[in-house]
Coordinates of C-alpha atoms and ligand atoms in Angstrom, one line a residue:
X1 CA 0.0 0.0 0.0
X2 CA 1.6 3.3 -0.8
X3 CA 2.5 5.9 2.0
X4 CA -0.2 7.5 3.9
X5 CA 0.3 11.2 4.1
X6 CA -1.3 13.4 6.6
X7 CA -1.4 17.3 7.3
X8 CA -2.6 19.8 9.7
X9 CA -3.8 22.9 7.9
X10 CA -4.0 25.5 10.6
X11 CA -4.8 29.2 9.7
X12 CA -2.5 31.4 11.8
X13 CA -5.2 33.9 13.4
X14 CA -5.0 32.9 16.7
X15 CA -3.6 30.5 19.2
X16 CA -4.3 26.4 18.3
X17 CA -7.6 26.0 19.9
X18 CA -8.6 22.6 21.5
X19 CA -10.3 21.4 18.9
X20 CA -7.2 22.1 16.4
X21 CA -5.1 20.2 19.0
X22 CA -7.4 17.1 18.5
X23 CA -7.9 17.7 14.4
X24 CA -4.1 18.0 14.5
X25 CA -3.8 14.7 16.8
X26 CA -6.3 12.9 14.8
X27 CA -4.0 13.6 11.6
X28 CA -0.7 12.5 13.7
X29 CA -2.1 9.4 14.9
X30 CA -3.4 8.5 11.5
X31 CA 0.1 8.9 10.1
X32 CA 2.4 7.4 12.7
X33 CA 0.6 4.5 13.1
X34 CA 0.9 3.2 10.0
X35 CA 4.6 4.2 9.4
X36 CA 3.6 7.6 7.4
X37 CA 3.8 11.1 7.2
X38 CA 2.4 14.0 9.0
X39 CA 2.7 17.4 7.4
X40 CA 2.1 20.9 8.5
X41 CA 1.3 23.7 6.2
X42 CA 0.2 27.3 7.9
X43 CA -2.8 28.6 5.5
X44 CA -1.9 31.9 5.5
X45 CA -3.1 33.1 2.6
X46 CA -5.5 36.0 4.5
X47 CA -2.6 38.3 4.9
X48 CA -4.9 40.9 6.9
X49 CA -5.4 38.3 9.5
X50 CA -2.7 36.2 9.4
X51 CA 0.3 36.9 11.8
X52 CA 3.7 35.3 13.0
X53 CA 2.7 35.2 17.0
X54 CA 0.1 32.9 15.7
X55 CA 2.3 30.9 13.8
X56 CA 4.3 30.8 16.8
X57 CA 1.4 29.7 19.4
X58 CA 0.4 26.9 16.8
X59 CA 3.9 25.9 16.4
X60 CA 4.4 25.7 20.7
X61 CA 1.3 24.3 21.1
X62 CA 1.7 21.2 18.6
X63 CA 5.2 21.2 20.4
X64 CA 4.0 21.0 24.0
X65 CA 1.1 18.4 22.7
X66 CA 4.1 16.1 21.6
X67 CA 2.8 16.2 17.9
X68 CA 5.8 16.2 16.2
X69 CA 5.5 17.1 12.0
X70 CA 7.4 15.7 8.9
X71 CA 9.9 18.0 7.3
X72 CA 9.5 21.6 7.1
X73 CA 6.2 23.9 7.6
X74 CA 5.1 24.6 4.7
X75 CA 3.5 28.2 4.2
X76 CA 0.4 28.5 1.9
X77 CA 1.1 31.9 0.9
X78 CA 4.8 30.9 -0.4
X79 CA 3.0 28.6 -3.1
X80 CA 0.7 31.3 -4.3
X81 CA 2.5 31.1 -8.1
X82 CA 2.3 27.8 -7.9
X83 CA -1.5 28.1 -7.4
X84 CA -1.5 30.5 -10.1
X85 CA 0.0 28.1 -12.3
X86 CA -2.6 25.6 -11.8
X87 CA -5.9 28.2 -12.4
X88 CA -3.9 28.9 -15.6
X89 CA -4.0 25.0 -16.4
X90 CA -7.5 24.5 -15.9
X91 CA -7.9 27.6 -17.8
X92 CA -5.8 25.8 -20.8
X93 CA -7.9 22.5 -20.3
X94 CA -11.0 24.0 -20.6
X95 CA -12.0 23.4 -16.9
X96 CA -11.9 26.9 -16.4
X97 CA -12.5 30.2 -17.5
X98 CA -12.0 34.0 -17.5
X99 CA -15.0 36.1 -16.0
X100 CA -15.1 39.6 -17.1
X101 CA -18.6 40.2 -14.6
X102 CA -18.3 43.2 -12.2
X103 CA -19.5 43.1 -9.2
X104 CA -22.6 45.7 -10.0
X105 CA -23.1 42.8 -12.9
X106 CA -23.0 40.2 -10.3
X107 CA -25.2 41.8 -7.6
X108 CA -27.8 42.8 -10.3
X109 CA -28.1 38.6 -11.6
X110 CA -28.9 38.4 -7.4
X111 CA -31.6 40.2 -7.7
X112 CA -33.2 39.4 -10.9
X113 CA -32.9 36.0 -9.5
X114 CA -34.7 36.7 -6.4
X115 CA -37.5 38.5 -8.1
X116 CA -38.0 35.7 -10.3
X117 CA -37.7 33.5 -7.6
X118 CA -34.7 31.4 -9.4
X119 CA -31.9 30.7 -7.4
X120 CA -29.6 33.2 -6.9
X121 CA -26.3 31.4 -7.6
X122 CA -24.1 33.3 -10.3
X123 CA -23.7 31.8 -13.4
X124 CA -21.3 33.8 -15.5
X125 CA -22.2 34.8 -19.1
X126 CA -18.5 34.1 -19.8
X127 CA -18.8 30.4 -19.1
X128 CA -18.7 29.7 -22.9
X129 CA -17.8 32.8 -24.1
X130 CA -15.6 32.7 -27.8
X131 CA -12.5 33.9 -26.3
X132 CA -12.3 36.2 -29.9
X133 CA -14.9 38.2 -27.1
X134 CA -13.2 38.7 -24.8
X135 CA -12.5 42.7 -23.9
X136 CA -9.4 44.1 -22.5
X137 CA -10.2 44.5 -18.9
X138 CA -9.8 42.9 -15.6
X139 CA -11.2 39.1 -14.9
X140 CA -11.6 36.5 -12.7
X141 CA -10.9 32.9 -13.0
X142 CA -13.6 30.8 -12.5
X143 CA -13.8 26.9 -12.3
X144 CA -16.2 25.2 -14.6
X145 CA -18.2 23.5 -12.5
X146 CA -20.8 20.9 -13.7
X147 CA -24.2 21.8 -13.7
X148 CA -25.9 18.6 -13.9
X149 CA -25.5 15.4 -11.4
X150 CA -23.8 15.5 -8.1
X151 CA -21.1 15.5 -6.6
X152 CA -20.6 12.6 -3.9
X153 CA -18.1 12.8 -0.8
X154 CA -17.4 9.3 0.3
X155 CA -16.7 10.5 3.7
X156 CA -15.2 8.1 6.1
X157 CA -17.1 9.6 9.5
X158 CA -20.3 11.0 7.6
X159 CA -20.6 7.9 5.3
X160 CA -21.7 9.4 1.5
X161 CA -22.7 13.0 1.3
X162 CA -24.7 14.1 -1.7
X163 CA -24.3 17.5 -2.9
X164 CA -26.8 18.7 -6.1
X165 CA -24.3 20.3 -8.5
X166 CA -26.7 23.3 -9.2
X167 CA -25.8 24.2 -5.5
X168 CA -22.4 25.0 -6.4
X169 CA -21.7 27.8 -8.1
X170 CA -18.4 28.2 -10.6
X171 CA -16.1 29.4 -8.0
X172 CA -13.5 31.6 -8.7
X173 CA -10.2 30.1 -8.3
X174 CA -8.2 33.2 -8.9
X175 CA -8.6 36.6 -8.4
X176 CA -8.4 39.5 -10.5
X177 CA -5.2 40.5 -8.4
X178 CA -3.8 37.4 -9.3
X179 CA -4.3 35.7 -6.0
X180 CA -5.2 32.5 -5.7
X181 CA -8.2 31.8 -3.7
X182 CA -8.3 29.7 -0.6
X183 CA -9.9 27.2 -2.3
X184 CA -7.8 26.1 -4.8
X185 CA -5.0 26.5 -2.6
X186 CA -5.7 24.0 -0.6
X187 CA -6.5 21.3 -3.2
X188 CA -3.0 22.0 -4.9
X189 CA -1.3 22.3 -2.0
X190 CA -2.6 18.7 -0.5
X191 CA -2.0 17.4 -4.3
X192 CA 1.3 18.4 -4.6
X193 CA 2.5 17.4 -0.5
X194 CA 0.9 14.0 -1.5
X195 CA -2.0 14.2 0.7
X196 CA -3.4 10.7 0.8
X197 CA -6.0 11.5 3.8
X198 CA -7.9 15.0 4.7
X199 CA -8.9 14.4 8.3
X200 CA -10.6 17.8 9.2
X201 CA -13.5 19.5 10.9
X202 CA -17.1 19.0 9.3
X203 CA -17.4 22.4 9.2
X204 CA -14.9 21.9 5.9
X205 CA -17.1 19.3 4.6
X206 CA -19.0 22.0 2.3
X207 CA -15.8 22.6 0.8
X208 CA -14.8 19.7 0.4
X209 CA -17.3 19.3 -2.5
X210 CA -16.1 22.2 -4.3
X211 CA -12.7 21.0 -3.5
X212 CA -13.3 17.6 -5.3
X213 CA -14.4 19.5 -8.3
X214 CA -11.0 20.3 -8.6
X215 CA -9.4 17.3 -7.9
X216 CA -11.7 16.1 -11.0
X217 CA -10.6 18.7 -13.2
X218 CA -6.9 18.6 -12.8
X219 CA -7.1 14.8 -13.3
X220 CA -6.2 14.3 -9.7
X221 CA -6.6 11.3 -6.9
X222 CA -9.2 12.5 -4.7
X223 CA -7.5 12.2 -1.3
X224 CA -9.7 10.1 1.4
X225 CA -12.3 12.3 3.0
X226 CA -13.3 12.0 7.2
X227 CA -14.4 15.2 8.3
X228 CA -14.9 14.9 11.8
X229 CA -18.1 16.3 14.4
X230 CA -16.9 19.4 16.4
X231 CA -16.3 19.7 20.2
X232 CA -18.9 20.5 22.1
X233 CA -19.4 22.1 25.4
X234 CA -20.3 20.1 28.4
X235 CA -24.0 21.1 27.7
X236 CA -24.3 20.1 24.5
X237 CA -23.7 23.9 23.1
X238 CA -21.2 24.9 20.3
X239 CA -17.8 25.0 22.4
X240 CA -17.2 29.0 23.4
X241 CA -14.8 30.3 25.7
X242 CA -17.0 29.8 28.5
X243 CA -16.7 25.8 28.3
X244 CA -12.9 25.5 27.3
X245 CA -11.9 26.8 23.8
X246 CA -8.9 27.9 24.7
X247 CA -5.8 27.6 23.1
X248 CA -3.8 24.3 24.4
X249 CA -1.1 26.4 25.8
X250 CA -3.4 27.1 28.3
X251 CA -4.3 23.3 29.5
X252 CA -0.4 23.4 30.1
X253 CA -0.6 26.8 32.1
X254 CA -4.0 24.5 33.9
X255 CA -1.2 21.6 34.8
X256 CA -2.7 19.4 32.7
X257 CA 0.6 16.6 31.7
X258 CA 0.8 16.5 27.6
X259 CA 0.5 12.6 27.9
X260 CA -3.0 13.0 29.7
X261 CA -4.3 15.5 27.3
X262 CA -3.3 13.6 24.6
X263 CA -5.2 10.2 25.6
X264 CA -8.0 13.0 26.2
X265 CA -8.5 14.2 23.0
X266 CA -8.2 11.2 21.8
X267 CA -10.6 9.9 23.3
X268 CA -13.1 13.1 22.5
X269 CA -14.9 12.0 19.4
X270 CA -12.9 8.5 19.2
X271 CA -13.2 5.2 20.6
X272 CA -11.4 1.8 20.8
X273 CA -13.9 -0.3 22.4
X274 CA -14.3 0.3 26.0
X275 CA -10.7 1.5 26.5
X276 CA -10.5 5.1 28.6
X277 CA -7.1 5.4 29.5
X278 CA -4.2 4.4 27.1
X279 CA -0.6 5.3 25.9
X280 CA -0.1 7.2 22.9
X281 CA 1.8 4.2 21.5
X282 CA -1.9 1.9 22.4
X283 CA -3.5 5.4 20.6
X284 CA -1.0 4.9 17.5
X285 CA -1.6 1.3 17.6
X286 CA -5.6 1.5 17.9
X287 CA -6.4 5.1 15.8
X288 CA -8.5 4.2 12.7
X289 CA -11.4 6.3 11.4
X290 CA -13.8 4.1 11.7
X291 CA -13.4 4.7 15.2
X292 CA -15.0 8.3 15.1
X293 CA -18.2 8.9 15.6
X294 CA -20.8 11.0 14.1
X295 CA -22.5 12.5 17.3
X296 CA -20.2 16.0 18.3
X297 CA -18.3 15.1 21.5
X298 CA -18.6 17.1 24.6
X299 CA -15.5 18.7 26.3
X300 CA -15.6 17.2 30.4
X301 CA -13.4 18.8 32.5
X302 CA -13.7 15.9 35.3
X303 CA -12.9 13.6 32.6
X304 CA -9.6 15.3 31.2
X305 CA -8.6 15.5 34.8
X306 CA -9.6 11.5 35.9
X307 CA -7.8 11.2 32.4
X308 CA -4.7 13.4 33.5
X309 CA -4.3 11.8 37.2
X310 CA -4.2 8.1 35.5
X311 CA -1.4 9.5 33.5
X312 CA 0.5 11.4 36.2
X313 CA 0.5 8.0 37.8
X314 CA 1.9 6.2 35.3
X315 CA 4.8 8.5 34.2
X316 CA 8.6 7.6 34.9
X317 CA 9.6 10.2 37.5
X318 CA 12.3 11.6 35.8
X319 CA 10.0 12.6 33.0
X320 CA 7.6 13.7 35.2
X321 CA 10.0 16.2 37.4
X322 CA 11.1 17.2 33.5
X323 CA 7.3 18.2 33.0
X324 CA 6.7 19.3 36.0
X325 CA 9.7 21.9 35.9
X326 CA 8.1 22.8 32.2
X327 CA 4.7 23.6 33.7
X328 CA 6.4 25.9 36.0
X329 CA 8.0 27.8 33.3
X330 CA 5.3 27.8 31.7
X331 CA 2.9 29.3 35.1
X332 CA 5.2 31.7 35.4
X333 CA 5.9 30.4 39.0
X334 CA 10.0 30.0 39.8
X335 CA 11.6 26.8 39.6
X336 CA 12.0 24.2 42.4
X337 CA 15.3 24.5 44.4
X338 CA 17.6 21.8 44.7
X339 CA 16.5 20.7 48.0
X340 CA 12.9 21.1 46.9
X341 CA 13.8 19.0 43.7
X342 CA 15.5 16.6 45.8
X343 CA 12.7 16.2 48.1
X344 CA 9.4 16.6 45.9
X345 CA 11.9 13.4 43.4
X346 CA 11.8 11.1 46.7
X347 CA 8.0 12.1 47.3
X348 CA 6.7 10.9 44.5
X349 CA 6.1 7.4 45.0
X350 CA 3.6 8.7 47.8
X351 CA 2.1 11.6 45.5
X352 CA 2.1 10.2 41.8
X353 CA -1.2 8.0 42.1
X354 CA -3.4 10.6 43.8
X355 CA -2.3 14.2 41.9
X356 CA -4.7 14.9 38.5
X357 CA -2.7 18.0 37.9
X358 CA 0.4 19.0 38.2
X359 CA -0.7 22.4 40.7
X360 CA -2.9 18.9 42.5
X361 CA 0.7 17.1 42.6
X362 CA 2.4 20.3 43.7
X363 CA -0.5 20.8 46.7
X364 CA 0.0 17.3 47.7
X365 CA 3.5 17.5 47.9
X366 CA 3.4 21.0 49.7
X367 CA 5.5 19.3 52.6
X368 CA 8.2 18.4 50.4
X369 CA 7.9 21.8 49.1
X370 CA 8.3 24.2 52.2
X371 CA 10.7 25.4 54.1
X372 CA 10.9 26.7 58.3
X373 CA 9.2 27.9 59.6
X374 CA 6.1 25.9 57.6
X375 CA 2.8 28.9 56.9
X376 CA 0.2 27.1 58.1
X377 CA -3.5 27.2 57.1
X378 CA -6.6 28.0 59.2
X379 CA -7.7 24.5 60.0
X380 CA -3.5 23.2 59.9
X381 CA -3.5 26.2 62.9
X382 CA -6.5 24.7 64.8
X383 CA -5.0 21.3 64.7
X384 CA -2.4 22.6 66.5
X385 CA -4.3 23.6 70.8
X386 CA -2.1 22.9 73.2
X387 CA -2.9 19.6 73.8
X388 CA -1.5 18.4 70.8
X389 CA 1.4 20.8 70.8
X390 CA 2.5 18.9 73.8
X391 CA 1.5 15.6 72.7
X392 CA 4.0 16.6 69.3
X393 CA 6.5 17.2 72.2
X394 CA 6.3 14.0 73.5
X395 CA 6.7 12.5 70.1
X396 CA 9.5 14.6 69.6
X397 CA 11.6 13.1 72.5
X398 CA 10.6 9.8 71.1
X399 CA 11.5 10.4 67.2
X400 CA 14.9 11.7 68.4
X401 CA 16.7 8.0 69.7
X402 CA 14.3 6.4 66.7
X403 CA 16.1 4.4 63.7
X404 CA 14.6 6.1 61.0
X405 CA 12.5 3.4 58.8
X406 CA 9.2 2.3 58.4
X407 CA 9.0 -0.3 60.0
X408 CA 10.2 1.3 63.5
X409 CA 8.6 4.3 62.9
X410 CA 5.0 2.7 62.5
X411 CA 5.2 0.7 65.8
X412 CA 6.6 3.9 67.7
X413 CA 3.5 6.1 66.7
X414 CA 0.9 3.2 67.5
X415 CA 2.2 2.9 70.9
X416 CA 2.2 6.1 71.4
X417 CA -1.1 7.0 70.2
X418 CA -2.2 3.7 72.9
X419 CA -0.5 4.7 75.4
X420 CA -2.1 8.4 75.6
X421 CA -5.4 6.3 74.9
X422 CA -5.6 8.6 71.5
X423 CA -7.3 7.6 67.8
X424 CA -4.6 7.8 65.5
X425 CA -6.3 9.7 63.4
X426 CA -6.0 12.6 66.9
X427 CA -1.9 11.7 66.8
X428 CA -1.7 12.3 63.2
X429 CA -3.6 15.6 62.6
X430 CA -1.2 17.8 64.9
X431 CA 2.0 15.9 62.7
X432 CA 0.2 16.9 59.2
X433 CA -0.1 20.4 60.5
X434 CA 3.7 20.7 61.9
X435 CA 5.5 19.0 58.9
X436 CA 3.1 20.2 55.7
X437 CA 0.9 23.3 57.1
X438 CA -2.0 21.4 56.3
X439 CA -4.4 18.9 57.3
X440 CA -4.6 17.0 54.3
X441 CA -1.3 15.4 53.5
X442 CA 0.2 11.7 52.7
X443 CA 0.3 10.0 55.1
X444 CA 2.4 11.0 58.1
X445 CA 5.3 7.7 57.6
X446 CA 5.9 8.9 54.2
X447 CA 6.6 12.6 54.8
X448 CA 8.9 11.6 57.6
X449 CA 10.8 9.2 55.8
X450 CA 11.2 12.0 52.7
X451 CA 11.9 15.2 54.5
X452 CA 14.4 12.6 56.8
X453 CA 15.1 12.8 60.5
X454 CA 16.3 16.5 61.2
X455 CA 13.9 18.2 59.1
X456 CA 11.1 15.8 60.4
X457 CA 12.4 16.7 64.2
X458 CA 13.2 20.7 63.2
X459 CA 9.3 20.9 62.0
X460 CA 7.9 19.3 65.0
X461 CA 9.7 21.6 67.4
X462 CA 8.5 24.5 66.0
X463 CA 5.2 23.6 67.4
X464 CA 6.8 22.7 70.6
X465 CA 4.2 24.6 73.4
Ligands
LIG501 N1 -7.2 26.3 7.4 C1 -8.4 25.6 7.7 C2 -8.8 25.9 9.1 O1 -8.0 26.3 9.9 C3 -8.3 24.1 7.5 C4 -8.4 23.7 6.1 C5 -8.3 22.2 5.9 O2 -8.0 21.5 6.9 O3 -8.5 21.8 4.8 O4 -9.9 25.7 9.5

């Protein structure tokens, strides 16, 4: 089977939106798993909103999402002769032609057409004009699109799509300017970077039949069509700002780990069977378009971040502490020191399984984090009367001739907890508040055993009554 070829055709207006993130790991997955390409071209052919910051988001965001393109990107606008070239073929051919109709000409064909009730798609009076006829002033090419029949997308999601070819007007390929219009430029574009599947949004799937009108009059393979249901909101709505449609730079700024997103999206409009939580190599393995469904998939916060937490759990720690310190960067918030980096690295056996985000993983590990004195929170504070600041006295003593492992350090809180005829839960609260600041905190073995004997002692006799 010849070499499948994907691409991500982002327009640079803005940052890469969720839903470009998934279209763009859709594409990637499609390619890699089948030992072929992925390709990124930048369709910036609308100069007046086109700009380099948002070349530069897309770029970082396809970056941070680990999706990873063939070759160089390739820009849309750089190819605008070549596209030129190609209206001038189809004008050779036959398949096109020159339009000499002004816009005054055009509007006034509108609205004879709506008076008569006719449809009010143009249809030039140059079509299949004698060329001899042709007067010296500015044109338009347009495509010569069939008028009869229909034009069928054999779409992969959306199964066959029927489109009456008196809906389509002939539309223009280039412009009197000389540009190129978007249309065309994306047919000879995918054409000539070997395309072999357009995975896109449905909102493209009107196109799409236009498109194929060009791929049948340049003589070209049609390239396999699956143009995928949009993202939803959580309530069903077109996704806005409100439920998430930001761009994925901000899901890193969130502390949401690349890995995690990734099986995410994946799994937003795309399903293996039952399976919810995967690798990207089980994604690469399992991606196939029959796969997607039809029905628009809703964006679920709790779900990216039950998602996320399986992931953080499953990382390798270096890489972790690698993405962690990237997150950071990215938050704006300062790096870990080297004792904090030290100590947060040994803590992560007890914090991995139970963090969904990295800020989670960070709160969680806050008594790895801190330093003396430890700021304490309200209900850390209340834990802390005077009973318990001299029952954390007591321990103290104890701790201090203590070997310093698990297994003697369990035994040696029990008793204690006994012998003062306390719950343990009453021994532990004061412990969570001396060595974290907080009430909620791994359990009390596993910070003593990471922050190690001095610290653990220092901590505790700062609450000394
Ligand atoms: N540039 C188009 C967009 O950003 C995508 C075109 C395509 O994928 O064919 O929506």
């Amino acid at each position: 089977m010849a070499e499948i070829v994907t691409r991500f055709a982002p327009s640079p207006t803005g940052y890469l939106h969720i839903g470009g993130g998934r279209t763009a790991l859709f594409n990637w997955l499609y390619a890699r798993g089948r030992g072929g390409k992925f390709l990124l071209r930048i369709e910036d052919t609308d100069r007046e909103r086109s700009t380099p910051e948002a070349t530069d988001a897309i770029l970082k965001g396809l970056t941070w999402l680990g999706l990873d393109w063939d070759g160089e990107v390739v820009s849309q606008f750089d190819r605008k002769d070549r596209h030129a070239e190609v209206a001038r073929q189809m004008l050779d051919a036959g398949t096109a032609y020159k339009c000499f109709s002004t816009q005054d000409e055009i509007e006034a064909f509108r609205e004879a057409a709506r008076a008569e009730g006719r449809s009010t798609l143009f249809q030039s009076p140059w079509r299949d004009a004698d060329p001899a006829t042709h007067p010296d002033a500015p044109f338009v090419i347009r495509m010569k699109a069939p008028r009869d029949g229909q034009t069928v997308i054999a779409d992969e999601v959306q199964g066959d799509v029927t489109f009456g070819n008196d809906q389509l007007d002939d539309m223009v390929v280039l412009r009197s300017d000389g540009t190129p219009t978007y249309m065309l430029a994306v047919v000879v574009d995918d054409h000539d970077m070997g395309v072999t599947h357009v995975i896109r949004g449905d909102d493209h799937l009107n196109n799409a039949a236009r498109q194929q009108m060009v791929y049948d009059a340049m003589g070209w393979t049609v390239p396999v069509w699956a143009h995928i249901p949009l993202i939803h909101g959580a309530d069903g709505k077109k996704l806005s700002k409100r439920h998430g449609a930001l761009g994925v730079e901000e899901y890193q700024v969130m502390g949401y780990p690349a890995a995690g997103m990734r099986n995410y999206l994946a799994r937003l409009g795309w399903s293996h069977g039952d399976d919810e939580i995967f690798t990207t190599a089980q994604a690469m393995e399992w991606f196939d378009l029959s796969g997607i469904g039809r029905a628009p998939a809703r964006l679920d916060f709790k779900k990216l971040e039950h998602t996320c937490g399986q992931h953080i759990g499953m990382m390798d720690d270096a890489d972790l502490m690698r993405e962690l310190s990237a997150f950071l960067d990215a938050s704006g918030q300062p790096a870990l020191t080297p004792v904090q980096d030290e100590r947060l690295r040994a803590g992560l056996y007890c914090l991995k399984d139970r963090a969904k985000t990295f800020p989670d993983l960070l709160e969680k590990g806050r008594f790895a984090l801190v330093s003396r004195p430890v700021e304490r929170d309200d209900k850390a504070e209340a834990a802390l009367d005077s009973v318990s600041r001299s029952i954390l006295k007591d321990l103290t003593d104890r701790l201090r001739g203590a070997s310093w492992t698990r297994e003697d350090l369990e035994p040696l809180l029990t008793a204690m907890a006994e012998e003062r005829g306390l719950g343990f839960g009453k021994l532990a609260a004061p412990i969570r508040a001396a060595l974290a600041g907080r009430t909620a905190t791994p359990s009390v073995y596993d910070m003593m055993l990471v922050i190690g004997r001095d610290e653990t002692i220092a901590r505790l006799e700062d609450c000394a009554p």
